[in-house]
Coordinates of C-alpha atoms in Angstrom, one line a residue:
X1 CA 0.0 0.0 0.0
X2 CA 1.4 3.4 -1.0
X3 CA 1.6 6.0 1.7
X4 CA 0.2 9.4 0.8
X5 CA 3.0 12.0 0.5
X6 CA 2.5 15.2 2.5
X7 CA 4.0 18.5 1.4
X8 CA 3.7 21.6 3.6
X9 CA 4.5 25.2 2.8
X10 CA 5.4 28.1 5.0
X11 CA 4.5 31.3 3.1
X12 CA 2.9 34.7 3.3
X13 CA -0.9 34.8 3.2
X14 CA -2.0 32.8 0.2
X15 CA -5.0 35.0 -0.4
X16 CA -2.8 38.0 -0.9
X17 CA -0.4 36.6 -3.6
X18 CA -0.2 37.8 -7.2
X19 CA -1.8 34.8 -9.0
X20 CA -0.1 35.6 -12.3
X21 CA 3.4 35.8 -10.9
X22 CA 3.6 33.8 -7.7
X23 CA 6.3 31.1 -7.9
X24 CA 5.1 29.3 -4.7
X25 CA 1.7 28.7 -6.2
X26 CA 3.4 27.1 -9.3
X27 CA 5.3 24.8 -6.9
X28 CA 2.1 23.8 -5.1
X29 CA 0.1 23.2 -8.3
X30 CA 2.9 20.9 -9.4
X31 CA 3.1 19.1 -6.1
X32 CA -0.6 18.5 -6.0
X33 CA -0.6 17.2 -9.6
X34 CA 2.2 14.7 -8.6
X35 CA 0.0 13.3 -5.8
X36 CA 1.1 15.2 -2.8
X37 CA -1.4 16.2 -0.1
X38 CA -0.8 19.8 0.6
X39 CA -0.6 21.6 4.0
X40 CA -0.3 25.3 4.7
X41 CA 1.3 27.4 7.4
X42 CA 2.2 31.0 7.9
X43 CA 5.2 32.0 10.0
X44 CA 2.9 32.8 12.9
X45 CA 1.8 29.1 12.9
X46 CA 5.2 27.8 13.8
X47 CA 6.1 26.8 17.4
X48 CA 8.4 24.5 19.4
X49 CA 7.6 22.5 22.5
X50 CA 10.3 20.7 24.4
X51 CA 12.5 20.7 21.3
X52 CA 9.7 19.4 19.0
X53 CA 8.9 21.6 16.0
X54 CA 5.2 22.1 15.8
X55 CA 2.7 24.1 13.8
X56 CA -1.0 24.9 13.2
X57 CA -1.3 22.9 10.0
X58 CA -4.2 23.5 7.6
X59 CA -5.0 21.2 4.7
X60 CA -4.7 23.1 1.3
X61 CA -6.1 22.6 -2.1
X62 CA -4.9 24.7 -5.0
X63 CA -6.4 25.4 -8.5
X64 CA -5.2 27.1 -11.7
X65 CA -8.0 29.6 -11.4
X66 CA -7.1 33.3 -11.2
X67 CA -10.4 34.1 -9.4
X68 CA -10.4 31.1 -6.9
X69 CA -7.0 29.5 -6.6
X70 CA -7.1 27.9 -3.1
X71 CA -9.2 26.3 -0.4
X72 CA -8.0 26.0 3.2
X73 CA -9.3 23.6 5.8
X74 CA -9.4 23.9 9.6
X75 CA -6.0 24.2 11.4
X76 CA -4.9 21.3 13.4
X77 CA -2.0 21.6 15.9
X78 CA 0.7 19.0 15.6
X79 CA 4.3 18.1 15.0
X80 CA 5.9 19.2 11.7
X81 CA 7.3 15.7 11.5
X82 CA 3.9 14.6 10.2
X83 CA 5.0 16.1 6.9
X84 CA 7.4 14.5 4.4
X85 CA 8.4 17.8 2.8
X86 CA 8.2 21.4 3.9
X87 CA 8.8 24.3 1.5
X88 CA 10.1 27.5 3.3
X89 CA 8.7 30.2 1.0
X90 CA 8.3 33.1 3.5
X91 CA 9.4 36.2 1.6
X92 CA 12.0 38.6 3.1
X93 CA 12.7 40.6 5.1
X94 CA 15.3 38.3 6.5
X95 CA 15.1 39.6 10.0
X96 CA 15.5 38.1 13.5
X97 CA 12.0 36.5 13.3
X98 CA 13.0 34.8 10.1
X99 CA 16.1 33.4 11.8
X100 CA 14.0 32.1 14.7
X101 CA 11.8 30.4 12.2
X102 CA 14.8 28.6 10.7
X103 CA 15.7 27.2 14.1
X104 CA 12.2 25.6 14.4
X105 CA 12.4 24.3 10.8
X106 CA 15.8 22.8 11.5
X107 CA 14.3 20.8 14.4
X108 CA 11.7 19.5 11.9
X109 CA 14.5 18.6 9.5
X110 CA 16.3 16.7 12.3
X111 CA 13.0 14.8 12.8
X112 CA 13.1 13.6 9.2
X113 CA 11.3 16.3 7.2
X114 CA 12.9 17.3 3.9
X115 CA 13.3 21.1 4.0
X116 CA 13.4 23.1 0.8
X117 CA 15.6 25.1 1.1
X118 CA 17.6 23.8 4.1
X119 CA 17.3 26.1 7.2
X120 CA 21.1 26.1 7.8
X121 CA 21.6 27.3 4.2
X122 CA 19.0 30.0 4.6
X123 CA 20.9 31.3 7.6
X124 CA 24.4 30.9 6.2
X125 CA 23.9 32.2 2.7
X126 CA 23.2 35.9 2.8
X127 CA 22.1 36.6 -0.7
X128 CA 24.7 39.4 -1.2
X129 CA 27.6 38.2 1.0
X130 CA 27.5 34.6 -0.2
X131 CA 28.8 35.6 -3.6
X132 CA 32.2 35.8 -1.9
X133 CA 32.4 32.0 -2.0
X134 CA 32.5 32.3 -5.8
X135 CA 34.8 35.2 -6.5
X136 CA 35.6 33.8 -10.0
X137 CA 32.0 34.5 -10.9
X138 CA 31.8 38.1 -9.6
X139 CA 32.8 41.6 -10.5
X140 CA 35.1 43.5 -8.0
X141 CA 33.2 43.7 -4.7
X142 CA 33.8 45.3 -1.3
X143 CA 31.9 44.6 2.0
X144 CA 32.9 47.0 4.7
X145 CA 31.7 49.3 7.5
X146 CA 34.6 51.7 6.7
X147 CA 33.4 54.8 4.7
X148 CA 37.0 55.6 3.8
X149 CA 37.4 52.2 2.2
X150 CA 34.1 52.7 0.2
X151 CA 35.3 56.1 -1.0
X152 CA 38.6 54.5 -2.2
X153 CA 36.7 51.7 -4.0
X154 CA 34.7 54.4 -5.8
X155 CA 37.8 56.2 -6.8
X156 CA 39.3 53.0 -8.1
X157 CA 36.3 52.0 -10.2
X158 CA 34.8 55.5 -11.0
X159 CA 31.2 54.2 -10.8
X160 CA 29.8 51.7 -8.3
X161 CA 26.6 50.2 -7.0
X162 CA 26.2 50.3 -3.2
X163 CA 23.5 48.7 -1.2
X164 CA 22.6 47.3 2.3
X165 CA 23.2 43.6 3.0
X166 CA 19.7 43.0 4.2
X167 CA 17.8 44.8 1.4
X168 CA 15.2 43.3 -1.0
X169 CA 13.2 44.3 -4.0
X170 CA 15.6 47.0 -5.1
X171 CA 15.4 49.0 -1.9
X172 CA 18.2 51.4 -1.0
X173 CA 20.3 50.6 -4.1
X174 CA 22.4 53.5 -5.2
X175 CA 24.6 54.1 -8.3
X176 CA 27.3 56.6 -7.5
X177 CA 29.9 58.2 -9.8
X178 CA 33.3 59.5 -8.6
X179 CA 32.2 63.1 -9.1
X180 CA 28.9 62.6 -7.1
X181 CA 28.9 65.0 -4.2
X182 CA 26.3 62.9 -2.4
X183 CA 28.7 59.9 -2.2
X184 CA 29.7 60.6 1.4
X185 CA 26.1 61.0 2.5
X186 CA 25.2 57.6 0.8
X187 CA 28.1 55.9 2.6
X188 CA 27.0 57.4 5.9
X189 CA 23.4 56.3 5.4
X190 CA 24.2 52.8 4.3
X191 CA 26.8 52.1 7.0
X192 CA 25.0 54.1 9.7
X193 CA 28.2 56.2 10.1
X194 CA 30.4 53.1 10.2
X195 CA 28.2 50.9 12.4
X196 CA 26.7 48.6 9.8
X197 CA 28.2 46.6 6.9
X198 CA 27.3 47.5 3.4
X199 CA 28.3 46.2 0.0
X200 CA 29.8 48.0 -3.0
X201 CA 30.2 46.5 -6.5
X202 CA 31.8 47.9 -9.6
X203 CA 29.0 49.3 -11.8
X204 CA 28.2 47.0 -14.7
X205 CA 26.8 49.1 -17.6
X206 CA 25.4 46.0 -19.4
X207 CA 22.4 46.3 -17.2
X208 CA 21.0 49.0 -19.4
X209 CA 21.4 46.8 -22.5
X210 CA 20.8 43.2 -21.3
X211 CA 19.2 43.8 -17.9
X212 CA 19.6 42.0 -14.6
X213 CA 19.1 38.3 -15.5
X214 CA 17.5 35.9 -13.1
X215 CA 18.9 32.4 -13.7
X216 CA 17.0 29.7 -11.9
X217 CA 18.8 26.6 -10.7
X218 CA 16.9 23.5 -9.7
X219 CA 18.8 20.8 -7.7
X220 CA 22.1 22.1 -9.2
X221 CA 21.0 22.4 -12.8
X222 CA 20.1 25.7 -14.6
X223 CA 16.8 26.2 -16.3
X224 CA 17.8 26.9 -19.9
X225 CA 16.1 30.3 -20.0
X226 CA 16.8 33.5 -18.0
X227 CA 14.3 36.2 -17.0
X228 CA 16.1 39.5 -17.9
X229 CA 14.7 42.3 -15.7
X230 CA 15.1 45.5 -17.9
X231 CA 15.2 48.8 -15.9
X232 CA 12.7 51.4 -16.9
X233 CA 13.9 54.6 -18.5
X234 CA 13.5 56.4 -15.2
X235 CA 15.3 54.0 -12.9
X236 CA 18.7 52.1 -12.8
X237 CA 17.4 49.1 -10.9
X238 CA 16.7 45.7 -12.5
X239 CA 14.1 44.7 -10.0
X240 CA 10.5 43.8 -11.0
X241 CA 9.4 45.4 -7.7
X242 CA 11.1 48.6 -8.8
X243 CA 9.3 48.8 -12.2
X244 CA 11.7 46.7 -14.3
X245 CA 10.2 44.6 -17.1
X246 CA 10.8 40.9 -17.3
X247 CA 11.9 39.6 -20.7
X248 CA 12.7 35.9 -21.1
X249 CA 15.6 34.7 -23.3
X250 CA 17.9 31.6 -23.6
X251 CA 20.9 31.4 -21.3
X252 CA 24.2 32.4 -22.9
X253 CA 27.4 30.4 -22.6
X254 CA 28.7 32.6 -19.7
X255 CA 25.5 32.1 -17.7
X256 CA 25.6 28.4 -18.2
X257 CA 29.2 28.4 -16.9
X258 CA 28.2 30.5 -13.9
X259 CA 25.4 28.1 -13.0
X260 CA 27.7 25.2 -13.3
X261 CA 30.1 26.9 -10.9
X262 CA 27.5 27.6 -8.3
X263 CA 24.6 25.3 -8.7
X264 CA 26.1 21.9 -7.8
X265 CA 27.8 23.4 -4.8
X266 CA 24.6 24.7 -3.4
X267 CA 22.6 21.5 -4.3
X268 CA 25.2 19.6 -2.2
X269 CA 24.2 21.8 0.7
X270 CA 20.5 21.1 0.3
X271 CA 19.6 24.2 -1.6
X272 CA 17.2 22.8 -4.2
X273 CA 15.8 26.1 -5.6
X274 CA 18.2 29.0 -6.2
X275 CA 18.1 32.2 -8.2
X276 CA 21.3 33.8 -9.5
X277 CA 21.2 37.4 -10.5
X278 CA 23.6 38.1 -13.4
X279 CA 24.6 41.4 -14.9
X280 CA 27.1 41.5 -17.8
X281 CA 28.3 38.0 -17.1
X282 CA 28.9 38.5 -13.4
X283 CA 26.8 37.2 -10.5
X284 CA 25.7 40.0 -8.2
X285 CA 23.4 38.0 -5.8
X286 CA 22.6 34.4 -4.9
X287 CA 19.0 34.2 -3.9
X288 CA 18.0 31.3 -1.7
X289 CA 15.1 32.5 0.5
X290 CA 12.2 32.6 -2.0
X291 CA 13.4 33.0 -5.6
X292 CA 10.8 34.0 -8.1
X293 CA 10.5 34.0 -11.9
X294 CA 8.8 30.6 -12.5
X295 CA 5.5 31.9 -13.8
X296 CA 7.1 34.4 -16.2
X297 CA 9.4 31.8 -17.8
X298 CA 6.7 29.1 -17.9
X299 CA 4.4 31.5 -19.7
X300 CA 7.0 32.6 -22.2
X301 CA 8.7 29.3 -23.0
X302 CA 6.2 26.6 -21.9
X303 CA 8.6 25.3 -19.2
X304 CA 7.3 23.5 -16.1
X305 CA 9.8 24.7 -13.6
X306 CA 7.5 23.9 -10.6
X307 CA 7.3 20.3 -11.8
X308 CA 11.0 20.0 -12.2
X309 CA 11.4 21.2 -8.6
X310 CA 8.9 18.7 -7.2
X311 CA 10.6 15.9 -9.2
X312 CA 13.8 16.9 -7.5
X313 CA 12.1 16.8 -4.2
X314 CA 10.9 13.2 -5.0
X315 CA 14.4 12.2 -5.9
X316 CA 15.6 13.5 -2.5
X317 CA 12.8 11.6 -0.7
X318 CA 14.0 8.4 -2.4
X319 CA 17.7 9.1 -1.7
X320 CA 18.6 9.8 -5.3
X321 CA 19.9 13.3 -4.7
X322 CA 22.6 14.9 -6.9
X323 CA 24.0 16.4 -3.7
X324 CA 23.8 15.4 0.0
X325 CA 21.2 12.7 0.9
X326 CA 18.0 13.7 2.7
X327 CA 17.7 13.3 6.4
X328 CA 16.7 9.9 7.5
X329 CA 13.1 9.4 8.9

């Protein structure tokens, strides 16, 4: 007798998602189609009692209907170990509450639940800082609290991008030229006068021509298409949340090389779904919390990225991972 597979998700309120663009919904539709029984939690539903990860778990049904895409059942308190798989798809901010959530999820992982992505990786892999583990893939980058160092970096490269380490959606990203009289003010603001780390990267002018490309990687292998986020004429940021337009295109040779450098290493650490941000052939961020772009690429190219991810989940459940094996139940 085949045991019903149970897949849970921790996400923001499902009733408030953007149906057309939500990648988590694409994953849930694929999981349901592959025979998983779905369960739903929000961050507030997580708890821990005497070291046991628990939650208020609600049965979930999803539909490909833009007017009526889900049904939730009544919440039942219980251990997260009742699930086979749990997707952590809570959007940033990556704050202290998010970190506390990963501790609870890690206890569920130790009880045998397959976590996607792994809680330890979510904590360890800051999406801007973790590029340092792959310097061969990146443009010149400086992470510092020292405003004098940032000013010297600007003089060296003439034009730089500076941003906070905990930003999201294009917030507080500045492009500064060497002649900019506001440079010192920007450095003061981002570092809180030298009390917070910030990141500076050499400006990559290719963003205006080819955009900020999102390369999705599933279990170490790149999806063959990128979603190029093209900045608007009034903005320098390649973020959809900041008004950029998403244009799909095939990966180029350099992007395939970048994905081959980074993807398998992250898959071996249990990061099954990753988004690489690439400008001008250089990786600027490695997104591991809740990468998006599935729906746009599926629509433009007929891909089924959610299905590829759930197939990878099933391989992990059966001990056929390309990277590290799943936790034992």
